[in-house]
Amino acid sequence: QERGDSCATVGAADGGCPLERVGPCRLGKKLGEGSFGKVYTAKNEESGGIEVVKVVVKRSVQSLAHVRDIWREATLLPKLVHPGIVVVHEVSHMPRHICFRMEMIGKRNMYQVQRAHGGRLSLNATWNVGLQVASA
């Protein structure tokens, strides 16, 4: 399943899709990028559903703290079941990548939500987000 360091078909537009498939999912366009990897849309060809896949390139993990954080995410998130926490369907370890298959929950991240509210969330909105995180 793993290809080289480039992806000539699916996701090539973002200039660096390292994989074409993860499990039953075919990767699509890049949704975003964080400190640990890139996140792509993915079509689950078994269920027909849309998921997201976070791809972490192992060589980009430079410190023991990052290894610890990725380990926590890979071992704890799949066990959590709560309406306020994204469902992790599978964590795959490949020779060059760690991939997290997750449910698709929306099209906006917190930064985009803040920008839509003029750069700041109201105290009430911030309180509601905090309560959701705390209850998780």
N, CA, C and O atoms as CSV, one atom per row, in Angstrom:
chain,resi,resn,atom,element,x,y,z
A,1,GLN,N,N,0.805,-1.189,0.000
A,1,GLN,CA,C,0.000,0.000,0.000
A,1,GLN,C,C,0.851,1.257,0.000
A,1,GLN,O,O,0.474,2.252,-0.618
A,2,GLU,N,N,1.964,1.234,0.664
A,2,GLU,CA,C,2.765,2.434,0.773
A,2,GLU,C,C,3.525,2.673,-0.507
A,2,GLU,O,O,4.065,1.750,-1.118
A,3,ARG,N,N,3.556,3.928,-0.900
A,3,ARG,CA,C,4.308,4.327,-2.073
A,3,ARG,C,C,5.520,5.099,-1.612
A,3,ARG,O,O,5.786,5.164,-0.412
A,4,GLY,N,N,6.243,5.671,-2.508
A,4,GLY,CA,C,7.441,6.423,-2.159
A,4,GLY,C,C,7.127,7.709,-1.433
A,4,GLY,O,O,6.186,7.766,-0.640
A,5,ASP,N,N,7.912,8.749,-1.699
A,5,ASP,CA,C,7.715,10.023,-1.040
A,5,ASP,C,C,6.819,10.966,-1.819
A,5,ASP,O,O,6.619,12.104,-1.396
A,6,SER,N,N,6.276,10.531,-2.939
A,6,SER,CA,C,5.351,11.387,-3.673
A,6,SER,C,C,4.154,10.557,-4.101
A,6,SER,O,O,4.197,9.327,-4.106
A,7,CYS,N,N,3.106,11.243,-4.453
A,7,CYS,CA,C,1.872,10.574,-4.841
A,7,CYS,C,C,1.475,11.105,-6.199
A,7,CYS,O,O,1.081,12.265,-6.318
A,8,ALA,N,N,1.571,10.289,-7.211
A,8,ALA,CA,C,1.337,10.752,-8.579
A,8,ALA,C,C,-0.137,10.832,-8.923
A,8,ALA,O,O,-0.494,11.443,-9.929
A,9,THR,N,N,-1.002,10.233,-8.119
A,9,THR,CA,C,-2.417,10.251,-8.482
A,9,THR,C,C,-3.234,11.029,-7.465
A,9,THR,O,O,-3.431,12.233,-7.629
A,10,VAL,N,N,-3.708,10.380,-6.434
A,10,VAL,CA,C,-4.605,11.018,-5.482
A,10,VAL,C,C,-3.830,11.962,-4.576
A,10,VAL,O,O,-2.819,11.576,-3.991
A,11,GLY,N,N,-4.299,13.192,-4.460
A,11,GLY,CA,C,-3.708,14.147,-3.537
A,11,GLY,C,C,-2.446,14.815,-4.034
A,11,GLY,O,O,-1.802,15.534,-3.270
A,12,ALA,N,N,-2.068,14.612,-5.272
A,12,ALA,CA,C,-0.821,15.174,-5.766
A,12,ALA,C,C,-0.856,16.695,-5.820
A,12,ALA,O,O,0.197,17.332,-5.849
A,13,ALA,N,N,-2.032,17.281,-5.835
A,13,ALA,CA,C,-2.139,18.728,-5.957
A,13,ALA,C,C,-1.502,19.463,-4.789
A,13,ALA,O,O,-1.046,20.593,-4.959
A,14,ASP,N,N,-1.458,18.856,-3.606
A,14,ASP,CA,C,-0.866,19.569,-2.481
A,14,ASP,C,C,0.641,19.410,-2.439
A,14,ASP,O,O,1.290,19.937,-1.535
A,15,GLY,N,N,1.210,18.695,-3.399
A,15,GLY,CA,C,2.654,18.615,-3.524
A,15,GLY,C,C,3.333,17.711,-2.521
A,15,GLY,O,O,4.514,17.915,-2.239
A,16,GLY,N,N,2.660,16.734,-1.972
A,16,GLY,CA,C,3.376,15.896,-1.039
A,16,GLY,C,C,2.585,14.773,-0.411
A,16,GLY,O,O,2.939,14.326,0.679
A,17,CYS,N,N,1.548,14.304,-1.036
A,17,CYS,CA,C,0.783,13.192,-0.501
A,17,CYS,C,C,1.651,11.945,-0.537
A,17,CYS,O,O,1.982,11.461,-1.619
A,18,PRO,N,N,2.025,11.415,0.621
A,18,PRO,CA,C,2.936,10.283,0.632
A,18,PRO,C,C,2.284,8.936,0.345
A,18,PRO,O,O,2.977,7.969,0.027
A,19,LEU,N,N,0.967,8.862,0.453
A,19,LEU,CA,C,0.254,7.598,0.298
A,19,LEU,C,C,-0.936,7.776,-0.629
A,19,LEU,O,O,-1.472,8.874,-0.780
A,20,GLU,N,N,-1.331,6.689,-1.237
A,20,GLU,CA,C,-2.547,6.702,-2.048
A,20,GLU,C,C,-3.718,6.114,-1.253
A,20,GLU,O,O,-4.853,6.573,-1.379
A,21,ARG,N,N,-3.432,5.086,-0.425
A,21,ARG,CA,C,-4.470,4.391,0.329
A,21,ARG,C,C,-4.005,4.145,1.757
A,21,ARG,O,O,-2.812,4.013,2.030
A,22,VAL,N,N,-4.971,4.088,2.655
A,22,VAL,CA,C,-4.745,3.651,4.031
A,22,VAL,C,C,-5.904,2.734,4.364
A,22,VAL,O,O,-7.046,3.183,4.467
A,23,GLY,N,N,-5.617,1.449,4.535
A,23,GLY,CA,C,-6.676,0.477,4.768
A,23,GLY,C,C,-7.667,0.504,3.619
A,23,GLY,O,O,-7.270,0.455,2.454
A,24,PRO,N,N,-8.979,0.584,3.942
A,24,PRO,CA,C,-9.983,0.591,2.877
A,24,PRO,C,C,-10.197,1.975,2.257
A,24,PRO,O,O,-11.070,2.150,1.407
A,25,CYS,N,N,-9.404,2.947,2.683
A,25,CYS,CA,C,-9.630,4.333,2.263
A,25,CYS,C,C,-8.671,4.784,1.170
A,25,CYS,O,O,-7.473,4.503,1.206
A,26,ARG,N,N,-9.236,5.491,0.199
A,26,ARG,CA,C,-8.451,6.149,-0.849
A,26,ARG,C,C,-8.367,7.625,-0.477
A,26,ARG,O,O,-9.388,8.292,-0.312
A,27,LEU,N,N,-7.134,8.132,-0.346
A,27,LEU,CA,C,-6.937,9.511,0.070
A,27,LEU,C,C,-7.331,10.494,-1.016
A,27,LEU,O,O,-7.162,10.241,-2.209
A,28,GLY,N,N,-7.863,11.629,-0.566
A,28,GLY,CA,C,-8.280,12.702,-1.457
A,28,GLY,C,C,-7.482,13.960,-1.201
A,28,GLY,O,O,-6.260,13.913,-1.057
A,29,LYS,N,N,-8.179,15.097,-1.143
A,29,LYS,CA,C,-7.468,16.368,-1.027
A,29,LYS,C,C,-7.047,16.648,0.407
A,29,LYS,O,O,-7.642,16.149,1.362
A,30,LYS,N,N,-6.007,17.457,0.529
A,30,LYS,CA,C,-5.491,17.836,1.839
A,30,LYS,C,C,-6.435,18.841,2.480
A,30,LYS,O,O,-6.825,19.828,1.856
A,31,LEU,N,N,-6.804,18.579,3.748
A,31,LEU,CA,C,-7.659,19.496,4.496
A,31,LEU,C,C,-6.844,20.485,5.306
A,31,LEU,O,O,-7.237,21.638,5.482
A,32,GLY,N,N,-5.699,20.018,5.799
A,32,GLY,CA,C,-4.901,20.881,6.652
A,32,GLY,C,C,-3.605,20.220,7.041
A,32,GLY,O,O,-3.309,19.085,6.667
A,33,GLU,N,N,-2.844,20.977,7.807
A,33,GLU,CA,C,-1.535,20.497,8.232
A,33,GLU,C,C,-1.295,20.980,9.643
A,33,GLU,O,O,-1.570,22.135,9.967
A,34,GLY,N,N,-0.779,20.092,10.488
A,34,GLY,CA,C,-0.469,20.445,11.861
A,34,GLY,C,C,0.969,20.120,12.185
A,34,GLY,O,O,1.765,19.805,11.301
A,35,SER,N,N,1.293,20.199,13.462
A,35,SER,CA,C,2.677,19.952,13.869
A,35,SER,C,C,3.080,18.497,13.684
A,35,SER,O,O,4.268,18.202,13.551
A,36,PHE,N,N,2.119,17.587,13.674
A,36,PHE,CA,C,2.454,16.170,13.561
A,36,PHE,C,C,2.149,15.559,12.206
A,36,PHE,O,O,2.533,14.415,11.964
A,37,GLY,N,N,1.482,16.263,11.322
A,37,GLY,CA,C,1.212,15.648,10.037
A,37,GLY,C,C,0.204,16.410,9.217
A,37,GLY,O,O,-0.214,17.513,9.571
A,38,LYS,N,N,-0.181,15.798,8.110
A,38,LYS,CA,C,-1.162,16.367,7.198
A,38,LYS,C,C,-2.446,15.548,7.297
A,38,LYS,O,O,-2.418,14.343,7.544
A,39,VAL,N,N,-3.561,16.227,7.099
A,39,VAL,CA,C,-4.866,15.584,7.194
A,39,VAL,C,C,-5.533,15.645,5.822
A,39,VAL,O,O,-5.596,16.700,5.191
A,40,TYR,N,N,-6.030,14.485,5.371
A,40,TYR,CA,C,-6.645,14.349,4.058
A,40,TYR,C,C,-8.069,13.824,4.183
A,40,TYR,O,O,-8.388,13.096,5.123
A,41,THR,N,N,-8.925,14.197,3.230
A,41,THR,CA,C,-10.207,13.515,3.116
A,41,THR,C,C,-9.913,12.115,2.588
A,41,THR,O,O,-8.885,11.889,1.950
A,42,ALA,N,N,-10.806,11.193,2.853
A,42,ALA,CA,C,-10.613,9.821,2.391
A,42,ALA,C,C,-11.962,9.174,2.149
A,42,ALA,O,O,-12.892,9.331,2.940
A,43,LYS,N,N,-12.058,8.456,1.064
A,43,LYS,CA,C,-13.285,7.713,0.741
A,43,LYS,C,C,-13.087,6.269,1.181
A,43,LYS,O,O,-12.202,5.579,0.676
A,44,ASN,N,N,-13.907,5.812,2.121
A,44,ASN,CA,C,-13.867,4.422,2.549
A,44,ASN,C,C,-14.574,3.604,1.479
A,44,ASN,O,O,-15.793,3.696,1.328
A,45,GLU,N,N,-13.824,2.811,0.745
A,45,GLU,CA,C,-14.391,2.078,-0.384
A,45,GLU,C,C,-15.181,0.846,0.040
A,45,GLU,O,O,-15.850,0.229,-0.790
A,46,GLU,N,N,-15.114,0.476,1.318
A,46,GLU,CA,C,-15.945,-0.622,1.820
A,46,GLU,C,C,-17.322,-0.109,2.234
A,46,GLU,O,O,-18.341,-0.699,1.873
A,47,SER,N,N,-17.353,0.991,2.991
A,47,SER,CA,C,-18.622,1.513,3.500
A,47,SER,C,C,-19.223,2.583,2.604
A,47,SER,O,O,-20.424,2.845,2.669
A,48,GLY,N,N,-18.395,3.204,1.765
A,48,GLY,CA,C,-18.862,4.311,0.931
A,48,GLY,C,C,-18.825,5.651,1.651
A,48,GLY,O,O,-19.126,6.684,1.054
A,49,GLY,N,N,-18.457,5.641,2.935
A,49,GLY,CA,C,-18.438,6.868,3.729
A,49,GLY,C,C,-17.194,7.706,3.514
A,49,GLY,O,O,-16.204,7.255,2.937
A,50,ILE,N,N,-17.270,8.940,3.994
A,50,ILE,CA,C,-16.138,9.851,3.942
A,50,ILE,C,C,-15.512,9.907,5.327
A,50,ILE,O,O,-16.209,10.060,6.330
A,51,GLU,N,N,-14.197,9.782,5.373
A,51,GLU,CA,C,-13.440,9.842,6.614
A,51,GLU,C,C,-12.321,10.851,6.429
A,51,GLU,O,O,-12.189,11.455,5.365
A,52,VAL,N,N,-11.526,11.030,7.455
A,52,VAL,CA,C,-10.296,11.797,7.321
A,52,VAL,C,C,-9.143,10.902,7.754
A,52,VAL,O,O,-9.308,10.016,8.592
A,53,VAL,N,N,-7.981,11.146,7.174
A,53,VAL,CA,C,-6.786,10.390,7.526
A,53,VAL,C,C,-5.685,11.379,7.840
A,53,VAL,O,O,-5.348,12.235,7.023
A,54,LYS,N,N,-5.127,11.252,9.039
A,54,LYS,CA,C,-3.953,12.055,9.398
A,54,LYS,C,C,-2.724,11.205,9.133
A,54,LYS,O,O,-2.617,10.083,9.628
A,55,VAL,N,N,-1.798,11.743,8.351
A,55,VAL,CA,C,-0.576,11.036,7.979
A,55,VAL,C,C,0.603,11.718,8.647
A,55,VAL,O,O,0.873,12.893,8.399
A,56,VAL,N,N,1.306,10.976,9.498
A,56,VAL,CA,C,2.504,11.470,10.158
A,56,VAL,C,C,3.704,10.796,9.507
A,56,VAL,O,O,3.797,9.569,9.482
A,57,VAL,N,N,4.615,11.597,8.983
A,57,VAL,CA,C,5.852,11.061,8.414
A,57,VAL,C,C,6.803,10.824,9.578
A,57,VAL,O,O,7.151,11.760,10.297
A,58,LYS,N,N,7.224,9.584,9.766
A,58,LYS,CA,C,8.032,9.238,10.930
A,58,LYS,C,C,9.326,10.038,11.023
A,58,LYS,O,O,9.762,10.387,12.120
A,59,ARG,N,N,9.942,10.329,9.879
A,59,ARG,CA,C,11.212,11.051,9.939
A,59,ARG,C,C,11.043,12.507,10.378
A,59,ARG,O,O,12.022,13.175,10.713
A,60,SER,N,N,9.797,12.998,10.375
A,60,SER,CA,C,9.560,14.366,10.833
A,60,SER,C,C,9.443,14.456,12.354
A,60,SER,O,O,9.426,15.555,12.909
A,61,VAL,N,N,9.363,13.326,13.021
A,61,VAL,CA,C,9.271,13.302,14.478
A,61,VAL,C,C,10.692,13.413,15.030
A,61,VAL,O,O,11.485,12.476,14.938
A,62,GLN,N,N,10.994,14.582,15.605
A,62,GLN,CA,C,12.384,14.901,15.942
A,62,GLN,C,C,12.733,14.803,17.422
A,62,GLN,O,O,13.914,14.849,17.769
A,63,SER,N,N,11.750,14.670,18.300
A,63,SER,CA,C,12.079,14.662,19.731
A,63,SER,C,C,11.311,13.562,20.449
A,63,SER,O,O,10.303,13.053,19.959
A,64,LEU,N,N,11.818,13.213,21.621
A,64,LEU,CA,C,11.128,12.219,22.449
A,64,LEU,C,C,9.763,12.725,22.900
A,64,LEU,O,O,8.839,11.932,23.081
A,65,ALA,N,N,9.628,14.028,23.081
A,65,ALA,CA,C,8.330,14.592,23.466
A,65,ALA,C,C,7.305,14.362,22.356
A,65,ALA,O,O,6.153,14.036,22.641
A,66,HIS,N,N,7.710,14.527,21.098
A,66,HIS,CA,C,6.799,14.270,19.979
A,66,HIS,C,C,6.439,12.793,19.897
A,66,HIS,O,O,5.286,12.448,19.641
A,67,VAL,N,N,7.413,11.922,20.112
A,67,VAL,CA,C,7.141,10.479,20.117
A,67,VAL,C,C,6.109,10.163,21.192
A,67,VAL,O,O,5.169,9.407,20.948
A,68,ARG,N,N,6.280,10.735,22.377
A,68,ARG,CA,C,5.351,10.516,23.488
A,68,ARG,C,C,3.949,11.001,23.132
A,68,ARG,O,O,2.964,10.312,23.399
A,69,ASP,N,N,3.859,12.182,22.532
A,69,ASP,CA,C,2.551,12.737,22.181
A,69,ASP,C,C,1.841,11.883,21.132
A,69,ASP,O,O,0.640,11.637,21.240
A,70,ILE,N,N,2.573,11.436,20.128
A,70,ILE,CA,C,1.978,10.584,19.092
A,70,ILE,C,C,1.567,9.243,19.692
A,70,ILE,O,O,0.505,8.715,19.363
A,71,TRP,N,N,2.398,8.692,20.567
A,71,TRP,CA,C,2.075,7.431,21.235
A,71,TRP,C,C,0.785,7.568,22.037
A,71,TRP,O,O,-0.072,6.685,21.989
A,72,ARG,N,N,0.642,8.667,22.772
A,72,ARG,CA,C,-0.586,8.899,23.550
A,72,ARG,C,C,-1.804,8.969,22.634
A,72,ARG,O,O,-2.835,8.351,22.899
A,73,GLU,N,N,-1.667,9.731,21.556
A,73,GLU,CA,C,-2.785,9.860,20.617
A,73,GLU,C,C,-3.160,8.512,20.022
A,73,GLU,O,O,-4.341,8.191,19.890
A,74,ALA,N,N,-2.149,7.722,19.664
A,74,ALA,CA,C,-2.405,6.426,19.020
A,74,ALA,C,C,-2.990,5.398,19.983
A,74,ALA,O,O,-3.757,4.530,19.566
A,75,THR,N,N,-2.643,5.485,21.247
A,75,THR,CA,C,-3.121,4.477,22.196
A,75,THR,C,C,-4.380,4.897,22.951
A,75,THR,O,O,-5.191,4.045,23.312
A,76,LEU,N,N,-4.555,6.196,23.196
A,76,LEU,CA,C,-5.698,6.637,23.995
A,76,LEU,C,C,-6.931,6.991,23.174
A,76,LEU,O,O,-8.039,6.593,23.532
A,77,LEU,N,N,-6.765,7.722,22.092
A,77,LEU,CA,C,-7.936,8.175,21.337
A,77,LEU,C,C,-8.827,7.052,20.820
A,77,LEU,O,O,-10.049,7.190,20.884
A,78,PRO,N,N,-8.279,5.943,20.309
A,78,PRO,CA,C,-9.184,4.881,19.849
A,78,PRO,C,C,-10.056,4.288,20.954
A,78,PRO,O,O,-11.080,3.668,20.664
A,79,LYS,N,N,-9.661,4.472,22.222
A,79,LYS,CA,C,-10.419,3.913,23.341
A,79,LYS,C,C,-11.521,4.844,23.839
A,79,LYS,O,O,-12.428,4.411,24.549
A,80,LEU,N,N,-11.444,6.119,23.470
A,80,LEU,CA,C,-12.398,7.097,23.980
A,80,LEU,C,C,-13.689,7.072,23.174
A,80,LEU,O,O,-13.678,7.065,21.943
A,81,VAL,N,N,-14.801,7.058,23.901
A,81,VAL,CA,C,-16.114,7.111,23.268
A,81,VAL,C,C,-16.890,8.227,23.958
A,81,VAL,O,O,-17.328,8.087,25.100
A,82,HIS,N,N,-17.052,9.340,23.238
A,82,HIS,CA,C,-17.751,10.495,23.776
A,82,HIS,C,C,-18.232,11.336,22.602
A,82,HIS,O,O,-17.515,11.471,21.610
A,83,PRO,N,N,-19.440,11.907,22.693
A,83,PRO,CA,C,-19.947,12.692,21.561
A,83,PRO,C,C,-19.078,13.902,21.224
A,83,PRO,O,O,-19.154,14.407,20.104
A,84,GLY,N,N,-18.259,14.379,22.152
A,84,GLY,CA,C,-17.416,15.546,21.902
A,84,GLY,C,C,-16.022,15.207,21.415
A,84,GLY,O,O,-15.195,16.104,21.251
A,85,ILE,N,N,-15.739,13.930,21.180
A,85,ILE,CA,C,-14.405,13.517,20.751
A,85,ILE,C,C,-14.530,12.760,19.441
A,85,ILE,O,O,-15.376,11.878,19.298
A,86,VAL,N,N,-13.683,13.111,18.493
A,86,VAL,CA,C,-13.693,12.456,17.192
A,86,VAL,C,C,-13.390,10.961,17.376
A,86,VAL,O,O,-12.550,10.585,18.193
A,87,VAL,N,N,-14.082,10.122,16.606
A,87,VAL,CA,C,-13.875,8.671,16.669
A,87,VAL,C,C,-12.664,8.314,15.810
A,87,VAL,O,O,-12.585,8.686,14.639
A,88,VAL,N,N,-11.732,7.591,16.407
A,88,VAL,CA,C,-10.575,7.079,15.666
A,88,VAL,C,C,-10.889,5.639,15.300
A,88,VAL,O,O,-11.028,4.787,16.178
A,89,HIS,N,N,-11.001,5.365,14.004
A,89,HIS,CA,C,-11.348,4.029,13.533
A,89,HIS,C,C,-10.156,3.077,13.559
A,89,HIS,O,O,-10.307,1.893,13.857
A,90,GLU,N,N,-8.974,3.597,13.247
A,90,GLU,CA,C,-7.813,2.717,13.111
A,90,GLU,C,C,-6.543,3.552,13.159
A,90,GLU,O,O,-6.510,4.687,12.684
A,91,VAL,N,N,-5.501,2.973,13.738
A,91,VAL,CA,C,-4.159,3.554,13.678
A,91,VAL,C,C,-3.281,2.532,12.972
A,91,VAL,O,O,-3.192,1.381,13.400
A,92,SER,N,N,-2.633,2.954,11.890
A,92,SER,CA,C,-1.791,2.054,11.092
A,92,SER,C,C,-0.338,2.499,11.186
A,92,SER,O,O,-0.022,3.675,11.006
A,93,HIS,N,N,0.540,1.543,11.469
A,93,HIS,CA,C,1.969,1.802,11.483
A,93,HIS,C,C,2.561,1.201,10.224
A,93,HIS,O,O,2.467,-0.004,9.994
A,94,MET,N,N,3.171,2.047,9.413
A,94,MET,CA,C,3.802,1.627,8.168
A,94,MET,C,C,5.295,1.931,8.272
A,94,MET,O,O,5.709,2.625,9.200
A,95,PRO,N,N,6.098,1.443,7.365
A,95,PRO,CA,C,7.548,1.678,7.481
A,95,PRO,C,C,7.930,3.152,7.620
A,95,PRO,O,O,8.841,3.478,8.381
A,96,ARG,N,N,7.251,4.048,6.899
A,96,ARG,CA,C,7.626,5.464,6.930
A,96,ARG,C,C,6.565,6.371,7.539
A,96,ARG,O,O,6.819,7.558,7.746
A,97,HIS,N,N,5.384,5.838,7.829
A,97,HIS,CA,C,4.268,6.670,8.267
A,97,HIS,C,C,3.483,6.033,9.404
A,97,HIS,O,O,3.489,4.816,9.595
A,98,ILE,N,N,2.806,6.901,10.154
A,98,ILE,CA,C,1.775,6.495,11.102
A,98,ILE,C,C,0.517,7.180,10.609
A,98,ILE,O,O,0.517,8.391,10.388
A,99,CYS,N,N,-0.560,6.421,10.433
A,99,CYS,CA,C,-1.797,6.962,9.878
A,99,CYS,C,C,-2.946,6.753,10.854
A,99,CYS,O,O,-3.120,5.670,11.411
A,100,PHE,N,N,-3.722,7.806,11.047
A,100,PHE,CA,C,-4.897,7.776,11.901
A,100,PHE,C,C,-6.127,7.925,11.015
A,100,PHE,O,O,-6.311,8.968,10.387
A,101,ARG,N,N,-6.971,6.900,10.956
A,101,ARG,CA,C,-8.257,6.987,10.235
A,101,ARG,C,C,-9.312,7.440,11.231
A,101,ARG,O,O,-9.519,6.800,12.262
A,102,MET,N,N,-9.984,8.559,10.916
A,102,MET,CA,C,-10.933,9.144,11.851
A,102,MET,C,C,-12.229,9.527,11.151
A,102,MET,O,O,-12.281,9.653,9.927
A,103,GLU,N,N,-13.274,9.709,11.952
A,103,GLU,CA,C,-14.539,10.158,11.385
A,103,GLU,C,C,-14.411,11.599,10.910
A,103,GLU,O,O,-13.642,12.382,11.468
A,104,MET,N,N,-15.162,11.937,9.887
A,104,MET,CA,C,-15.242,13.310,9.392
A,104,MET,C,C,-16.279,14.028,10.232
A,104,MET,O,O,-17.434,13.606,10.277
A,105,ILE,N,N,-15.887,15.110,10.901
A,105,ILE,CA,C,-16.833,15.785,11.797
A,105,ILE,C,C,-17.238,17.165,11.339
A,105,ILE,O,O,-18.206,17.717,11.861
A,106,GLY,N,N,-16.553,17.729,10.408
A,106,GLY,CA,C,-16.921,19.072,9.955
A,106,GLY,C,C,-15.853,19.629,9.048
A,106,GLY,O,O,-14.795,19.030,8.851
A,107,LYS,N,N,-16.145,20.756,8.518
A,107,LYS,CA,C,-15.241,21.358,7.541
A,107,LYS,C,C,-14.392,22.481,8.135
A,107,LYS,O,O,-13.489,22.979,7.464
A,108,ARG,N,N,-14.662,22.898,9.395
A,108,ARG,CA,C,-13.926,24.032,9.956
A,108,ARG,C,C,-13.180,23.628,11.223
A,108,ARG,O,O,-13.647,22.790,11.995
A,109,ASN,N,N,-12.010,24.239,11.424
A,109,ASN,CA,C,-11.273,24.047,12.668
A,109,ASN,C,C,-11.502,25.276,13.558
A,109,ASN,O,O,-12.191,26.212,13.152
A,110,MET,N,N,-10.935,25.275,14.754
A,110,MET,CA,C,-11.182,26.371,15.687
A,110,MET,C,C,-10.661,27.705,15.163
A,110,MET,O,O,-11.282,28.740,15.403
A,111,TYR,N,N,-9.553,27.702,14.465
A,111,TYR,CA,C,-9.028,28.938,13.894
A,111,TYR,C,C,-10.038,29.550,12.918
A,111,TYR,O,O,-10.275,30.757,12.933
A,112,GLN,N,N,-10.624,28.708,12.077
A,112,GLN,CA,C,-11.616,29.188,11.117
A,112,GLN,C,C,-12.871,29.693,11.817
A,112,GLN,O,O,-13.469,30.676,11.380
A,113,VAL,N,N,-13.274,29.037,12.894
A,113,VAL,CA,C,-14.433,29.491,13.662
A,113,VAL,C,C,-14.145,30.863,14.265
A,113,VAL,O,O,-14.993,31.753,14.213
A,114,GLN,N,N,-12.951,31.039,14.838
A,114,GLN,CA,C,-12.571,32.332,15.407
A,114,GLN,C,C,-12.606,33.433,14.352
A,114,GLN,O,O,-13.154,34.509,14.590
A,115,ARG,N,N,-12.025,33.165,13.196
A,115,ARG,CA,C,-12.006,34.163,12.114
A,115,ARG,C,C,-13.416,34.539,11.694
A,115,ARG,O,O,-13.688,35.701,11.394
A,116,ALA,N,N,-14.319,33.558,11.671
A,116,ALA,CA,C,-15.702,33.832,11.287
A,116,ALA,C,C,-16.410,34.715,12.312
A,116,ALA,O,O,-17.408,35.361,11.992
A,117,HIS,N,N,-15.899,34.745,13.538
A,117,HIS,CA,C,-16.486,35.578,14.601
A,117,HIS,C,C,-15.646,36.829,14.848
A,117,HIS,O,O,-15.615,37.342,15.966
A,118,GLY,N,N,-14.970,37.319,13.821
A,118,GLY,CA,C,-14.215,38.559,13.945
A,118,GLY,C,C,-12.877,38.426,14.650
A,118,GLY,O,O,-12.333,39.423,15.123
A,119,GLY,N,N,-12.339,37.231,14.730
A,119,GLY,CA,C,-11.028,37.040,15.349
A,119,GLY,C,C,-11.068,36.590,16.791
A,119,GLY,O,O,-10.063,36.113,17.319
A,120,ARG,N,N,-12.204,36.733,17.431
A,120,ARG,CA,C,-12.347,36.312,18.832
A,120,ARG,C,C,-13.704,35.677,19.038
A,120,ARG,O,O,-14.699,36.073,18.430
A,121,LEU,N,N,-13.722,34.685,19.905
A,121,LEU,CA,C,-15.005,34.120,20.317
A,121,LEU,C,C,-15.497,34.891,21.538
A,121,LEU,O,O,-14.698,35.393,22.329
A,122,SER,N,N,-16.792,34.978,21.681
A,122,SER,CA,C,-17.353,35.623,22.872
A,122,SER,C,C,-17.014,34.787,24.105
A,122,SER,O,O,-16.642,33.618,24.000
A,123,LEU,N,N,-17.149,35.401,25.253
A,123,LEU,CA,C,-16.899,34.672,26.498
A,123,LEU,C,C,-17.822,33.467,26.607
A,123,LEU,O,O,-17.396,32.398,27.043
A,124,ASN,N,N,-19.085,33.629,26.213
A,124,ASN,CA,C,-20.048,32.532,26.280
A,124,ASN,C,C,-19.643,31.386,25.350
A,124,ASN,O,O,-19.706,30.221,25.744
A,125,ALA,N,N,-19.225,31.709,24.109
A,125,ALA,CA,C,-18.800,30.669,23.159
A,125,ALA,C,C,-17.542,29.967,23.653
A,125,ALA,O,O,-17.421,28.747,23.539
A,126,THR,N,N,-16.605,30.736,24.202
A,126,THR,CA,C,-15.374,30.144,24.748
A,126,THR,C,C,-15.707,29.226,25.913
A,126,THR,O,O,-15.142,28.139,26.029
A,127,TRP,N,N,-16.620,29.657,26.776
A,127,TRP,CA,C,-17.061,28.839,27.916
A,127,TRP,C,C,-17.684,27.533,27.438
A,127,TRP,O,O,-17.415,26.477,28.010
A,128,ASN,N,N,-18.512,27.589,26.398
A,128,ASN,CA,C,-19.156,26.387,25.867
A,128,ASN,C,C,-18.125,25.394,25.301
A,128,ASN,O,O,-18.235,24.188,25.520
A,129,VAL,N,N,-17.142,25.901,24.586
A,129,VAL,CA,C,-16.087,25.033,24.054
A,129,VAL,C,C,-15.319,24.401,25.216
A,129,VAL,O,O,-15.040,23.202,25.198
A,130,GLY,N,N,-14.981,25.201,26.221
A,130,GLY,CA,C,-14.271,24.677,27.397
A,130,GLY,C,C,-15.056,23.593,28.110
A,130,GLY,O,O,-14.483,22.588,28.531
A,131,LEU,N,N,-16.355,23.782,28.252
A,131,LEU,CA,C,-17.196,22.766,28.889
A,131,LEU,C,C,-17.227,21.476,28.098
A,131,LEU,O,O,-17.196,20.387,28.672
A,132,GLN,N,N,-17.288,21.597,26.761
A,132,GLN,CA,C,-17.286,20.394,25.928
A,132,GLN,C,C,-15.974,19.623,26.066
A,132,GLN,O,O,-15.969,18.394,26.135
A,133,VAL,N,N,-14.869,20.355,26.106
A,133,VAL,CA,C,-13.564,19.703,26.264
A,133,VAL,C,C,-13.458,19.068,27.629
A,133,VAL,O,O,-12.997,17.934,27.751
A,134,ALA,N,N,-13.883,19.790,28.671
A,134,ALA,CA,C,-13.789,19.256,30.030
A,134,ALA,C,C,-14.651,18.031,30.232
A,134,ALA,O,O,-14.264,17.120,30.964
A,135,SER,N,N,-15.823,17.986,29.593
A,135,SER,CA,C,-16.700,16.832,29.758
A,135,SER,C,C,-16.192,15.612,28.999
A,135,SER,O,O,-16.620,14.488,29.259
A,136,ALA,N,N,-15.286,15.837,28.068
A,136,ALA,CA,C,-14.717,14.718,27.296
A,136,ALA,C,C,-13.745,13.990,28.167
A,136,ALA,O,O,-13.141,13.010,27.732
